[in-house]
Coordinates of C-alpha atoms and ligand atoms in Angstrom, one line a residue:
M1 CA 76.3 -20.0 -10.7
T2 CA 79.3 -18.1 -9.5
K3 CA 78.7 -15.3 -6.9
F4 CA 81.0 -12.7 -6.2
T5 CA 82.4 -14.4 -3.3
D6 CA 83.8 -17.0 -5.2
L7 CA 85.7 -14.1 -7.1
T8 CA 88.5 -13.6 -4.9
L9 CA 88.3 -10.0 -5.1
P10 CA 89.0 -7.9 -1.9
E11 CA 86.8 -7.4 0.7
P12 CA 86.2 -3.5 0.2
I13 CA 85.2 -4.3 -3.4
L14 CA 82.8 -7.4 -2.4
R15 CA 81.5 -4.8 0.1
A16 CA 80.5 -2.3 -2.2
A17 CA 79.6 -4.7 -5.0
R18 CA 76.6 -5.2 -2.0
D19 CA 76.0 -1.9 -1.4
L20 CA 75.0 -1.1 -5.2
G21 CA 72.9 -4.6 -4.9
F22 CA 74.7 -6.4 -7.1
E23 CA 73.9 -9.8 -6.1
K24 CA 76.1 -12.2 -8.7
P25 CA 78.0 -11.4 -11.7
T26 CA 76.7 -10.7 -15.1
P27 CA 77.9 -13.4 -17.2
V28 CA 80.8 -11.0 -18.7
Q29 CA 81.7 -10.5 -15.1
A30 CA 81.9 -13.9 -14.5
L31 CA 84.3 -14.6 -17.2
T32 CA 86.7 -11.4 -17.1
I33 CA 87.1 -10.4 -13.4
P34 CA 89.2 -14.2 -12.9
W35 CA 90.7 -14.0 -16.0
L36 CA 92.0 -10.9 -15.3
L37 CA 93.2 -11.7 -11.9
E38 CA 95.0 -14.2 -13.0
N39 CA 96.7 -13.1 -16.0
N40 CA 98.4 -9.8 -17.1
S41 CA 98.1 -10.4 -21.0
D42 CA 95.8 -8.8 -23.4
L43 CA 91.9 -9.5 -23.5
I44 CA 89.5 -8.6 -25.6
A45 CA 85.9 -9.1 -24.3
L46 CA 82.7 -8.7 -26.3
A47 CA 79.5 -8.0 -24.9
Q48 CA 76.5 -6.5 -25.2
T49 CA 75.7 -3.0 -23.9
G50 CA 74.6 -3.0 -20.3
T51 CA 76.1 -6.2 -19.6
G52 CA 78.1 -4.6 -16.8
K53 CA 81.2 -3.9 -18.7
T54 CA 82.4 -1.1 -16.1
A55 CA 82.8 -3.4 -13.0
A56 CA 84.2 -6.6 -15.6
F57 CA 87.5 -4.3 -15.8
G58 CA 86.6 -1.9 -13.0
F59 CA 86.8 -4.5 -10.0
P60 CA 89.8 -6.4 -11.3
L61 CA 91.7 -2.9 -11.8
L62 CA 90.7 -1.8 -8.6
S63 CA 91.7 -4.8 -6.7
N64 CA 95.7 -4.4 -8.3
T65 CA 96.0 -0.4 -7.5
D66 CA 99.4 0.0 -5.6
I67 CA 97.7 2.9 -3.8
E68 CA 101.3 3.5 -2.3
S69 CA 102.5 4.2 -5.7
K70 CA 101.9 8.0 -6.8
S71 CA 102.3 7.5 -10.5
V72 CA 99.3 6.9 -12.8
Q73 CA 98.3 3.0 -13.4
S74 CA 95.4 2.8 -15.3
L75 CA 94.2 4.5 -18.1
I76 CA 90.8 4.2 -19.5
L77 CA 89.7 5.5 -23.0
C78 CA 85.8 5.9 -23.5
P79 CA 84.4 7.9 -26.7
T80 CA 82.2 10.7 -25.0
R81 CA 82.8 12.8 -21.7
E82 CA 78.9 11.2 -20.6
L83 CA 80.7 7.8 -20.5
C84 CA 83.4 9.5 -19.2
L85 CA 82.1 10.5 -16.0
Q86 CA 79.7 7.6 -15.8
I87 CA 82.8 5.4 -15.7
T88 CA 84.5 7.6 -13.3
K89 CA 81.3 7.8 -11.0
D90 CA 80.7 3.9 -11.3
L91 CA 84.1 3.7 -10.1
Q92 CA 83.9 5.6 -7.4
A93 CA 81.0 3.8 -6.3
Y94 CA 83.2 0.7 -6.4
A95 CA 85.5 2.2 -4.8
K96 CA 83.6 3.0 -1.5
Y97 CA 85.6 1.4 0.7
L98 CA 89.1 2.1 -1.1
P99 CA 88.6 6.0 -0.3
R100 CA 92.8 6.4 -0.8
V101 CA 92.4 4.9 -4.5
K102 CA 92.2 8.1 -6.6
M103 CA 90.8 8.8 -9.6
V104 CA 90.6 11.6 -12.1
A105 CA 88.2 12.5 -15.6
V106 CA 89.7 14.3 -18.1
Y107 CA 87.4 15.2 -20.7
G108 CA 86.7 17.3 -23.6
G109 CA 84.5 20.6 -23.4
A110 CA 85.1 21.7 -19.8
P111 CA 87.6 23.7 -18.3
I112 CA 91.1 22.4 -18.7
Y113 CA 92.5 24.2 -15.3
K114 CA 90.6 22.2 -13.1
Q115 CA 91.2 18.8 -14.6
K116 CA 94.6 19.4 -14.8
E117 CA 94.8 20.2 -11.0
A118 CA 93.3 17.2 -10.4
L119 CA 96.4 15.4 -12.5
L120 CA 98.8 17.1 -10.8
A121 CA 97.5 16.4 -7.4
G122 CA 97.9 12.4 -8.6
A123 CA 96.0 9.9 -10.1
H124 CA 95.8 6.3 -9.8
I125 CA 93.3 5.8 -12.5
V126 CA 92.6 8.1 -15.2
V127 CA 88.9 8.0 -17.5
G128 CA 89.5 10.4 -20.2
T129 CA 88.0 11.1 -23.7
P130 CA 91.3 10.4 -26.4
G131 CA 91.5 14.2 -27.5
R132 CA 91.3 15.3 -23.9
V133 CA 93.9 12.7 -22.9
N134 CA 96.6 13.9 -25.3
D135 CA 96.2 17.6 -24.6
M136 CA 97.2 16.5 -20.8
I137 CA 100.0 15.0 -22.6
R138 CA 101.2 17.6 -24.6
Q139 CA 101.0 19.7 -22.0
N140 CA 103.0 17.4 -19.3
V141 CA 100.2 17.2 -16.9
L142 CA 99.6 13.6 -17.5
H143 CA 102.4 11.2 -17.2
L144 CA 101.8 7.5 -18.5
Q145 CA 105.4 5.9 -18.4
E146 CA 104.1 3.4 -15.1
V147 CA 100.6 2.7 -16.8
N148 CA 100.3 -1.2 -16.4
Q149 CA 96.2 -1.8 -18.1
L150 CA 95.5 0.3 -20.5
V151 CA 91.2 -0.2 -21.0
L152 CA 89.5 0.7 -24.1
D153 CA 85.9 0.8 -23.8
E154 CA 83.8 0.9 -26.6
A155 CA 86.0 0.6 -28.4
D156 CA 84.2 0.1 -31.9
E157 CA 82.3 3.8 -30.7
M158 CA 85.6 5.1 -30.2
L159 CA 86.7 4.4 -33.9
N160 CA 83.1 5.4 -35.3
M161 CA 84.3 8.5 -34.1
G162 CA 87.2 8.7 -35.7
F163 CA 89.4 8.4 -32.8
K164 CA 91.6 6.0 -34.2
D165 CA 95.0 8.7 -34.7
E166 CA 94.2 9.7 -31.4
L167 CA 94.6 6.3 -29.9
F168 CA 98.1 5.5 -31.3
E169 CA 99.4 8.8 -30.3
I170 CA 98.0 8.1 -26.6
M171 CA 99.6 4.7 -27.1
S172 CA 102.9 5.9 -27.7
H173 CA 103.6 6.9 -24.6
I174 CA 102.6 3.7 -23.0
P175 CA 105.4 1.2 -21.8
E176 CA 105.0 -1.8 -24.7
S177 CA 104.6 -3.9 -21.6
K178 CA 101.1 -2.7 -20.4
Q179 CA 98.1 -5.0 -20.5
T180 CA 95.8 -4.2 -22.6
L181 CA 91.8 -4.7 -22.2
L182 CA 89.5 -4.0 -25.3
F183 CA 85.8 -4.1 -24.2
S184 CA 83.5 -3.8 -27.1
A185 CA 79.8 -4.5 -27.9
T186 CA 80.5 -5.2 -31.9
M187 CA 83.7 -6.5 -33.2
P188 CA 83.3 -4.7 -36.9
K189 CA 86.5 -5.2 -39.2
D190 CA 88.1 -2.0 -37.9
V191 CA 88.4 -2.6 -34.1
E192 CA 89.8 -6.0 -35.3
H193 CA 92.3 -4.1 -37.4
L194 CA 93.3 -1.8 -34.0
A195 CA 93.3 -4.9 -32.0
N196 CA 95.9 -6.7 -34.4
S197 CA 98.4 -3.4 -34.5
F198 CA 98.8 -3.0 -31.0
M199 CA 97.4 -6.0 -28.9
K200 CA 99.3 -9.5 -29.0
G201 CA 98.0 -12.8 -28.4
A202 CA 95.3 -11.3 -26.9
T203 CA 92.8 -14.0 -25.3
R204 CA 88.8 -13.0 -26.8
L205 CA 86.7 -13.8 -24.0
S206 CA 82.7 -13.4 -25.4
A207 CA 79.6 -13.1 -22.9
G208 CA 77.1 -14.5 -24.8
G209 CA 78.4 -13.9 -28.2
E210 CA 78.2 -10.2 -29.4
D211 CA 75.6 -7.5 -29.5
K212 CA 72.6 -8.9 -31.4
G213 CA 70.1 -7.3 -29.8
A214 CA 68.7 -8.9 -26.7
E215 CA 65.9 -11.8 -27.2
N216 CA 63.0 -9.4 -25.2
I217 CA 63.2 -6.8 -27.6
E218 CA 60.9 -6.4 -30.7
H219 CA 61.8 -5.0 -33.6
F220 CA 59.0 -3.3 -35.5
F221 CA 59.2 -0.8 -38.7
Y222 CA 56.5 1.6 -40.5
K223 CA 56.8 2.8 -43.9
V224 CA 55.9 6.1 -44.7
Q225 CA 56.0 8.5 -47.2
A226 CA 59.3 11.1 -45.9
R227 CA 57.4 14.0 -45.2
D228 CA 55.2 12.1 -43.0
K229 CA 57.2 10.9 -40.8
Y230 CA 56.8 13.2 -38.1
L231 CA 53.4 12.8 -37.8
A232 CA 53.8 8.5 -37.8
L233 CA 55.9 9.6 -34.7
K234 CA 53.3 11.3 -33.0
R235 CA 50.5 8.1 -33.8
I236 CA 53.3 5.8 -32.6
A237 CA 53.8 7.9 -29.3
D238 CA 50.2 8.2 -28.6
M239 CA 49.4 4.9 -28.9
S240 CA 52.2 4.1 -26.4
P241 CA 50.8 6.6 -23.4
K242 CA 53.6 5.3 -21.2
I243 CA 55.9 5.4 -23.5
Y244 CA 59.9 6.3 -22.2
G245 CA 62.3 6.1 -25.1
I246 CA 64.9 7.8 -27.4
I247 CA 64.4 9.0 -30.3
F248 CA 67.6 9.1 -32.7
C249 CA 68.2 11.4 -35.4
R250 CA 70.6 11.7 -37.9
T251 CA 71.6 15.6 -37.1
R252 CA 71.5 18.2 -34.1
N253 CA 69.3 20.1 -36.3
E254 CA 66.5 17.6 -36.8
T255 CA 67.4 16.6 -33.1
Q256 CA 66.4 20.2 -32.1
D257 CA 63.7 20.4 -34.7
I258 CA 61.8 17.5 -33.6
A259 CA 62.3 18.3 -30.0
N260 CA 60.9 21.8 -30.1
K261 CA 57.4 19.9 -32.9
L262 CA 57.1 17.3 -29.9
Q263 CA 57.2 20.0 -27.4
Q264 CA 54.6 22.5 -29.2
D265 CA 52.3 19.5 -29.6
G266 CA 51.9 18.8 -26.2
Y267 CA 54.5 15.9 -25.5
N268 CA 57.0 16.0 -22.8
A269 CA 59.7 15.3 -24.9
D270 CA 63.1 17.0 -24.9
A271 CA 66.3 17.2 -27.2
L272 CA 70.0 15.8 -26.6
H273 CA 72.6 17.0 -28.8
G274 CA 76.3 18.4 -29.1
D275 CA 75.4 21.9 -29.7
L276 CA 73.9 22.4 -25.9
S277 CA 76.2 23.2 -23.5
Q278 CA 77.4 21.0 -20.7
A279 CA 75.3 22.2 -18.0
Q280 CA 72.1 22.0 -20.6
R281 CA 73.0 18.3 -21.4
E282 CA 73.0 17.4 -17.8
L283 CA 70.2 19.0 -17.1
V284 CA 68.1 17.5 -19.8
M285 CA 69.9 14.1 -19.0
Q286 CA 68.8 14.5 -15.2
R287 CA 65.3 15.3 -16.3
F288 CA 64.6 11.9 -18.7
R289 CA 66.3 10.0 -15.6
S290 CA 63.6 11.2 -13.4
K291 CA 61.3 10.6 -16.4
Y292 CA 60.1 14.2 -16.2
V293 CA 60.6 14.0 -19.9
Q294 CA 59.3 11.2 -21.1
L295 CA 60.4 11.4 -25.2
L296 CA 64.5 12.0 -25.5
V297 CA 65.2 13.6 -29.1
A298 CA 69.3 12.5 -29.4
T299 CA 71.7 12.2 -31.6
D300 CA 73.9 9.0 -30.9
V301 CA 76.8 10.7 -29.5
A302 CA 75.0 12.6 -27.1
A303 CA 73.1 9.8 -26.1
R304 CA 76.2 7.6 -25.3
G305 CA 76.9 7.8 -21.6
L306 CA 72.9 7.8 -21.1
D307 CA 72.2 4.8 -18.2
V308 CA 69.1 4.6 -17.9
D309 CA 68.0 0.7 -17.6
D310 CA 64.4 0.8 -18.3
L311 CA 63.2 2.4 -22.2
S312 CA 60.3 0.9 -23.5
H313 CA 61.0 2.2 -26.9
I314 CA 63.8 3.3 -28.7
I315 CA 62.5 5.4 -32.3
N316 CA 65.0 5.4 -35.4
Y317 CA 63.4 8.3 -37.3
H318 CA 66.1 7.3 -40.0
I319 CA 67.0 3.5 -39.8
P320 CA 70.7 3.6 -39.7
T321 CA 72.9 2.9 -42.9
D322 CA 75.6 1.1 -40.5
P323 CA 73.6 -1.8 -38.4
D324 CA 76.1 -2.0 -35.9
I325 CA 74.6 1.7 -34.7
Y326 CA 71.3 0.3 -34.9
I327 CA 72.7 -2.4 -32.6
H328 CA 73.9 -0.2 -30.3
R329 CA 70.7 1.9 -30.3
S330 CA 68.0 -1.0 -29.4
G331 CA 70.9 -2.4 -27.1
R332 CA 69.1 0.5 -24.7
T333 CA 66.1 -1.4 -24.2
G334 CA 65.2 -4.6 -23.4
R335 CA 67.7 -4.2 -20.5
A336 CA 67.7 -6.0 -16.9
G337 CA 65.1 -8.7 -18.4
K338 CA 62.4 -6.4 -19.1
S339 CA 60.9 -6.3 -22.5
G340 CA 61.8 -3.7 -25.3
I341 CA 60.3 -2.4 -28.4
S342 CA 63.1 -0.9 -31.0
I343 CA 60.9 1.2 -33.9
S344 CA 62.1 2.4 -37.2
I345 CA 60.2 5.1 -39.1
M346 CA 61.7 4.5 -42.7
H347 CA 60.4 5.6 -46.1
S348 CA 60.9 4.0 -49.3
K349 CA 64.5 4.4 -50.0
E350 CA 65.8 3.1 -46.9
A351 CA 64.7 -0.2 -47.9
G352 CA 68.4 -1.4 -48.1
A353 CA 69.4 -0.2 -44.7
L354 CA 66.6 -2.4 -42.9
K355 CA 67.9 -5.6 -44.8
A356 CA 71.5 -5.0 -43.8
V357 CA 70.2 -4.5 -40.0
E358 CA 68.0 -7.4 -40.7
K359 CA 71.2 -9.5 -41.3
R360 CA 73.2 -8.2 -38.6
L361 CA 70.3 -9.1 -35.9
G362 CA 69.5 -12.7 -37.8
R363 CA 65.7 -12.1 -37.3
E364 CA 63.5 -10.2 -39.3
I365 CA 61.8 -6.8 -38.8
T366 CA 58.4 -6.8 -38.7
W367 CA 56.0 -4.9 -40.6
Q368 CA 53.6 -2.7 -38.5
K369 CA 51.0 -0.5 -39.8
V370 CA 50.9 3.1 -38.3
P371 CA 48.1 3.0 -35.9
G372 CA 44.9 4.8 -37.1
G373 CA 42.8 7.7 -35.2
R374 CA 40.8 5.1 -34.1
E375 CA 42.7 2.8 -32.5
I376 CA 45.0 5.6 -31.4
C377 CA 41.7 7.2 -29.2
Q378 CA 40.8 3.9 -28.1
K379 CA 44.0 3.1 -26.4
Q380 CA 44.2 6.8 -25.0
L381 CA 40.6 6.1 -23.4
F382 CA 41.3 3.1 -22.0
H383 CA 44.3 4.4 -20.5
F384 CA 42.8 7.4 -19.4
I385 CA 39.7 5.5 -17.6
D386 CA 42.7 3.0 -16.1
S387 CA 43.8 6.0 -14.6
V388 CA 40.3 7.1 -13.3
E389 CA 40.5 3.8 -11.4
K390 CA 43.4 4.2 -10.1
V391 CA 43.3 7.6 -8.7
E392 CA 44.0 7.9 -5.0
V393 CA 41.2 10.1 -3.3
D394 CA 41.3 11.9 -0.5
E395 CA 38.1 11.5 0.5
E396 CA 37.9 13.4 3.4
Q397 CA 39.8 16.9 2.1
I398 CA 37.9 16.5 -1.7
G399 CA 34.2 15.5 0.5
T400 CA 34.1 18.9 1.9
F401 CA 33.7 20.5 -1.6
L402 CA 31.4 17.7 -3.7
S403 CA 28.4 18.1 -1.6
N404 CA 27.2 21.0 -4.0
V405 CA 28.9 19.1 -7.0
Y406 CA 26.4 16.1 -6.1
K407 CA 23.7 18.7 -5.7
K408 CA 24.4 20.5 -8.9
L409 CA 24.9 17.4 -11.4
S410 CA 21.9 15.6 -9.3
W411 CA 19.9 15.6 -12.9
M412 CA 22.3 13.4 -14.9
T413 CA 22.0 9.9 -15.0
R414 CA 25.3 8.3 -14.4
E415 CA 25.8 7.3 -18.1
E416 CA 25.3 11.1 -19.2
L417 CA 27.7 11.9 -16.3
I418 CA 30.4 9.8 -17.5
Q419 CA 29.5 10.6 -20.9
R420 CA 30.3 14.4 -20.5
F421 CA 33.4 13.3 -17.9
V422 CA 35.1 11.8 -20.8
A423 CA 34.2 14.4 -23.1
V424 CA 35.8 16.9 -21.2
E425 CA 39.2 15.0 -21.2
F426 CA 39.1 13.6 -25.1
N427 CA 37.3 16.5 -27.1
R428 CA 40.8 17.8 -28.2
F429 CA 42.0 14.2 -28.7
L430 CA 38.9 12.9 -31.0
N431 CA 38.6 15.6 -33.0
Y432 CA 42.0 15.9 -34.2
Y433 CA 42.3 12.3 -34.7
K434 CA 38.9 12.2 -36.2
D435 CA 39.2 11.4 -40.1
I436 CA 43.4 11.3 -39.9
P437 CA 44.6 10.1 -43.2
D438 CA 46.2 6.5 -43.3
L439 CA 50.1 7.1 -43.7
D440 CA 50.8 3.9 -44.7
N441 CA 50.8 3.1 -48.5
P442 CA 47.7 1.5 -49.3
V443 CA 49.0 -1.1 -51.9
Q444 CA 52.1 -1.7 -49.4
A445 CA 49.8 -2.1 -46.5
K446 CA 47.1 -3.9 -48.3
R447 CA 50.3 -6.1 -49.1
Q448 CA 51.6 -6.0 -46.2
E449 CA 48.1 -7.6 -44.1
A450 CA 47.7 -9.9 -46.9
K451 CA 51.1 -11.9 -45.8
K452 CA 50.3 -11.9 -42.1
D453 CA 49.3 -15.8 -41.8
F454 CA 50.0 -16.7 -45.3
K455 CA 51.0 -20.1 -46.0
F456 CA 53.4 -21.3 -49.0
S457 CA 53.7 -24.7 -49.9
T458 CA 56.8 -26.3 -51.1
F459 CA 56.2 -27.7 -54.7
R460 CA 59.2 -30.0 -55.9
L461 CA 59.3 -30.1 -59.9
N462 CA 61.8 -32.2 -62.5
L463 CA 62.9 -29.2 -64.2
G464 CA 66.5 -27.9 -62.7
S465 CA 69.6 -26.0 -64.4
K466 CA 70.6 -29.3 -66.5
H467 CA 67.0 -28.2 -68.8
G468 CA 68.2 -24.4 -68.9
L469 CA 65.5 -23.0 -66.2
T470 CA 66.6 -20.2 -64.0
K471 CA 64.3 -18.8 -62.0
R472 CA 62.7 -16.2 -63.8
D473 CA 62.0 -19.0 -66.3
L474 CA 60.2 -20.1 -63.6
M475 CA 58.3 -17.8 -62.9
R476 CA 57.0 -17.1 -66.2
Y477 CA 56.1 -20.7 -66.4
V478 CA 54.0 -20.6 -62.8
N479 CA 52.8 -17.2 -64.6
Q480 CA 51.4 -19.2 -67.8
L481 CA 49.4 -22.2 -65.6
K482 CA 46.9 -19.4 -65.3
V483 CA 46.0 -20.6 -61.8
S484 CA 44.5 -18.1 -60.1
R485 CA 45.6 -14.2 -60.1
G486 CA 47.5 -13.3 -57.7
I487 CA 49.1 -16.0 -56.5
E488 CA 52.3 -15.6 -54.3
I489 CA 55.8 -16.6 -55.1
G490 CA 58.2 -17.6 -52.3
Q491 CA 60.9 -18.9 -52.1
I492 CA 62.8 -20.8 -55.5
N493 CA 66.0 -23.1 -55.4
I494 CA 66.6 -24.6 -58.7
F495 CA 69.4 -27.3 -58.9
G496 CA 70.2 -29.8 -61.2
D497 CA 67.8 -31.7 -62.2
Y498 CA 65.1 -30.3 -60.1
C499 CA 63.3 -27.0 -58.5
L500 CA 61.7 -26.0 -55.0
I501 CA 59.2 -23.5 -55.8
E502 CA 57.3 -22.2 -52.7
L503 CA 53.5 -21.1 -53.7
D504 CA 50.4 -20.0 -52.1
S505 CA 49.3 -23.0 -50.4
N506 CA 45.5 -22.5 -50.8
Y507 CA 46.1 -23.2 -54.5
E508 CA 47.7 -26.4 -54.3
S509 CA 45.9 -29.1 -55.7
E510 CA 45.2 -27.0 -58.4
L511 CA 48.7 -25.5 -58.8
L512 CA 49.6 -29.4 -58.8
Q513 CA 47.0 -30.3 -61.5
A514 CA 48.3 -27.5 -63.8
F515 CA 51.9 -28.5 -63.4
V516 CA 51.3 -32.3 -64.5
S517 CA 49.2 -31.0 -67.4
N518 CA 51.5 -28.0 -68.8
K519 CA 54.9 -29.0 -70.2
Y520 CA 57.3 -27.1 -69.7
K521 CA 59.7 -27.0 -73.2
G522 CA 58.6 -30.2 -73.9
V523 CA 59.2 -31.9 -70.7
T524 CA 56.5 -33.8 -69.3
V525 CA 56.2 -32.2 -65.5
E526 CA 56.0 -34.4 -62.7
A527 CA 55.6 -32.4 -59.6
S528 CA 54.7 -33.0 -56.0
V529 CA 54.4 -30.9 -52.6
G530 CA 57.6 -31.4 -50.6
K531 CA 56.9 -30.8 -46.7
A532 CA 53.5 -29.7 -45.2
P533 CA 53.0 -26.2 -45.9
K534 CA 54.7 -24.1 -43.8
T535 CA 53.9 -21.0 -42.1
Q536 CA 55.5 -17.3 -43.0
H537 CA 59.2 -17.2 -42.5
S538 CA 59.4 -16.2 -38.9
S539 CA 61.7 -17.6 -36.8
K540 CA 64.9 -17.3 -36.6
D541 CA 66.0 -20.3 -37.5
D542 CA 63.9 -20.4 -40.5
W543 CA 65.5 -17.0 -41.3
K544 CA 68.8 -17.7 -41.3
E545 CA 68.4 -20.3 -42.8
R546 CA 66.8 -18.4 -45.7
R547 CA 69.9 -16.1 -45.5
K548 CA 72.2 -19.2 -46.8
T549 CA 69.7 -19.7 -50.0
K550 CA 71.5 -16.6 -51.5
K551 CA 71.0 -18.2 -55.3
I552 CA 67.8 -16.5 -55.7
D553 CA 69.5 -13.2 -56.1
D554 CA 70.7 -14.2 -59.4
Y555 CA 67.3 -13.4 -60.3
V556 CA 66.3 -10.5 -58.3
D557 CA 67.4 -7.6 -58.1
H558 CA 70.3 -7.4 -54.9
D559 CA 68.0 -5.4 -53.3
T560 CA 64.3 -6.9 -53.7
T561 CA 62.5 -9.1 -51.9
Y562 CA 62.2 -12.2 -53.3
Y563 CA 59.4 -14.2 -52.3
G564 CA 55.8 -12.8 -51.6
R565 CA 55.8 -11.8 -55.0
N566 CA 52.4 -11.3 -57.0
I567 CA 53.4 -12.7 -60.0
W568 CA 51.1 -11.2 -61.7
E569 CA 53.1 -7.9 -61.2
G570 CA 55.7 -9.3 -63.7
T571 CA 58.8 -8.8 -63.5
P572 CA 60.9 -7.6 -60.1
K573 CA 61.0 -3.9 -59.4
K574 CA 64.0 -2.2 -58.4
G575 CA 64.9 -0.2 -55.5
K576 CA 62.9 2.5 -54.4
D577 CA 59.9 0.5 -56.1
K578 CA 59.9 -2.6 -54.7
P579 CA 57.1 -3.9 -52.5
G580 CA 58.3 -3.6 -48.4
F581 CA 59.8 -6.5 -46.9
K582 CA 56.8 -8.8 -45.6
G583 CA 56.2 -9.7 -41.9
K584 CA 53.9 -11.3 -39.3
K585 CA 51.5 -8.4 -37.8
K586 CA 52.2 -8.4 -34.2
I587 CA 49.6 -6.6 -31.9
A588 CA 50.7 -2.7 -31.2
P589 CA 53.2 -2.3 -28.4
D590 CA 52.8 -1.5 -25.4
S591 CA 48.7 -2.2 -24.3
K592 CA 47.9 -0.6 -21.2
T593 CA 49.2 2.9 -21.6
K594 CA 49.1 6.9 -19.8
R595 CA 49.2 10.1 -21.4
K596 CA 46.1 12.7 -21.3
K597 CA 47.9 15.3 -23.7
T598 CA 46.4 16.1 -26.7
P599 CA 48.4 16.0 -29.7
Ligands
ADP1 P1 77.9 -1.8 -20.3 O1 79.5 -0.8 -20.0 O2 78.1 -3.2 -20.6 O3 76.5 -1.1 -21.3 P2 77.6 -0.7 -17.7 O4 78.5 -1.9 -16.7 O5 77.5 0.7 -17.4 O6 77.1 -1.8 -19.1 O7 76.1 -2.0 -16.7 C1 75.0 -1.5 -16.8 C2 73.5 -1.5 -15.6 O8 74.2 -2.7 -14.7 C3 74.8 -0.2 -14.5 O9 73.7 0.2 -14.2 C4 75.5 -1.2 -13.8 O10 75.1 -0.7 -12.3 C5 74.7 -2.5 -13.8 N1 75.3 -3.8 -13.1 C6 76.5 -4.2 -13.6 N2 76.9 -5.2 -12.7 C7 75.6 -5.4 -11.8 C8 75.4 -7.1 -11.7 N3 76.6 -7.8 -11.2 N4 74.7 -7.2 -11.0 C9 73.3 -6.3 -11.2 N5 73.8 -5.0 -11.8 C10 74.8 -4.7 -12.7
MG2 MG1 80.1 0.4 -20.8

C-alpha cells in the first residue's frame, strides 16, 4: 500500500497531510499524484464522489507552484460557490506550511469588489466558478497568460449547469501549452465532447471506475400516489429516528415547502436552495454539519459542495430522470467505509426513470413497503427506551429532588409506573399512528411481497423461432395449460429450435406434465427443467446477465417489467399501469434509532 511519503511530495505538504489525519493516499490520489508530479500532458481522472479528488490535484498543484512568480499559475474551475469555497479552504489547509502560496476564490453571489481586491493583490492559484471568472477577465483583473495548469473539477456538473460556453470563453484566454486536468465523477457524452474539444491525447486514470454508487449503499424505492409522497416521507423519517440526511427536491419552491411542512410537524429540518442569501445558506449548512438539523431539504445545485461525510440517508423526493444525478446524490452517503441508504419516493409515472437508474447502477433497486403505524411505533418506542437506558443520571443533583417523588409514586407498581411513563412520552405518537392508512397500492404491495422469496425454474422446450414461436405465443401456450391460476412467468428466451422460459418452481412437476401432454400447433412438446431452480434475480452479476438478454423487449412494451408477470392478467400493460418492479424485500433501514418528536 502506497504511503504519502512514497509520493515524492514536498515535506511541507506531507506535514499538512499528516495534520489533516490523511494516513495514506486514496486510490485516486495514489494514481494521479505521482502521475502529475512526472507529466505535464493532459489528464482525465474519474473517481467517485468523496474519494479525495481535491488533494489528488491540489497536492501536485501546490508542489508545482512557483512562489517567486507574481502571476496566476493555476486556475481551478468548479460549478458552485460552495464548492469553490470548499476547494479553497481545502487548498489552504494543504498549504498550511506553504504560507507564501496565495490563493483567491472568485464566485458569484458575493460582492465583486473584495474578490477584485484580492486578485489585484496577487494570486498564484485562483479557484472560481465559470461565470465570475469570465467577469473578472472582462474587467481586466484576472490575467491568465501565465496559467500552466487548468483544473476542471466536477466537469460533469459544470456542463449540467450550462457552463459550456463560459468554459470555452475562459479557455480562449489560457495559453495552449497549459496542462488541463479534468476531474469528474461521471463521464457522460457531453463531458467526453468537452474533453475532445480542448484536450489533446489526454491520459485517463480511473480509480475504481466511474461513480457507480458505492457497494455499501443500499438502494430502496417506495411507491405511492403522488399526493401521498409527503406522508411517506414522514413515515420513512419516523422509521429512522437517528436519520441524518438530505432530501432532494426539484425546485426551490418545493424545497422550501417540504422543509416548512417538516418543521411544522416537529422535525429538525431546514431548506437549502438558491433563493437564500449566501449568509442564510451558510447558516443552514453550518447547522446541518453540526447535526442540529437532521434533515436537509435541498436542490441538487445548492447541496453541491456541502462536505458532510456521515449521512445516513439520501432521499429522492422524485427519482431524477438523469441517472447521473441519482448516482451523484447517492454518492453522498456510504462514504468513508460507512453504510448508507438511498431512497426514492416514487409514483407510478416515475417507473421509467427507475429503470434507467437501475441500468446505470448495474443493480436492482429494492422495493420497500411504506412503514405502517405499528412498525413505526415499535421502532420509536424501542428508541425511546434505549435512550432511557443510556441517559446519564447525576444522582447527586437529581437525588435531592427525588425523595418526594418516590413518596408520591409509592402507590404504583413498577409495571404501572413504566406504562405511565411510556404513555407520557408516547401518547401523541400512538394517536397519530393509530389506524393510519396503508400508502402502498394494495394490489401492487401484495404482488411485491409475494415476489420476495420467489423461485423460478427454467424450462427448456423444443419450440423455437423456426416454429414461428414468439414470446406472446409462448405466454399464451403456458396460459392455456391451465396448471394453476397465477403462475408467475420469468424471463423468456427464444432460440432457433428451442426456448427457455422461467416459471414458478412450485409448479415444476405439474408444468412438465402439462407441457408434454399438450401439443403446440401440432408439435409434440418435449420439456425439461434446466438448472436447479434459482432464486429471484438479485445479485449484481445476475442482473447484468439479465440486462444482456434484451430480446425480451420485442415482446413487452419497453417500459414493462418482463418477468414476474401474472400470466392470467392478460397482455402486459403499458406505462403507468404496469406492475412495479419487483425486488427482494430487505429489512427496514436503520434499526436502533432516536427521535422523540411527535409527528
Ligand atoms: P471529492 O472531490 O472526490 O468528492 P474530496 O476531495 O472533497 O472528495 O474529499 C472527501 C473527503 O475525504 C474530505 O473530507 C477530505 O478531507 C477527505 N480525504 C481526502 N483525502 C484523504 C486521505 N488520503 N485520507 C483521509 N481522508 C481524505
Ligand atoms: Mg471534489
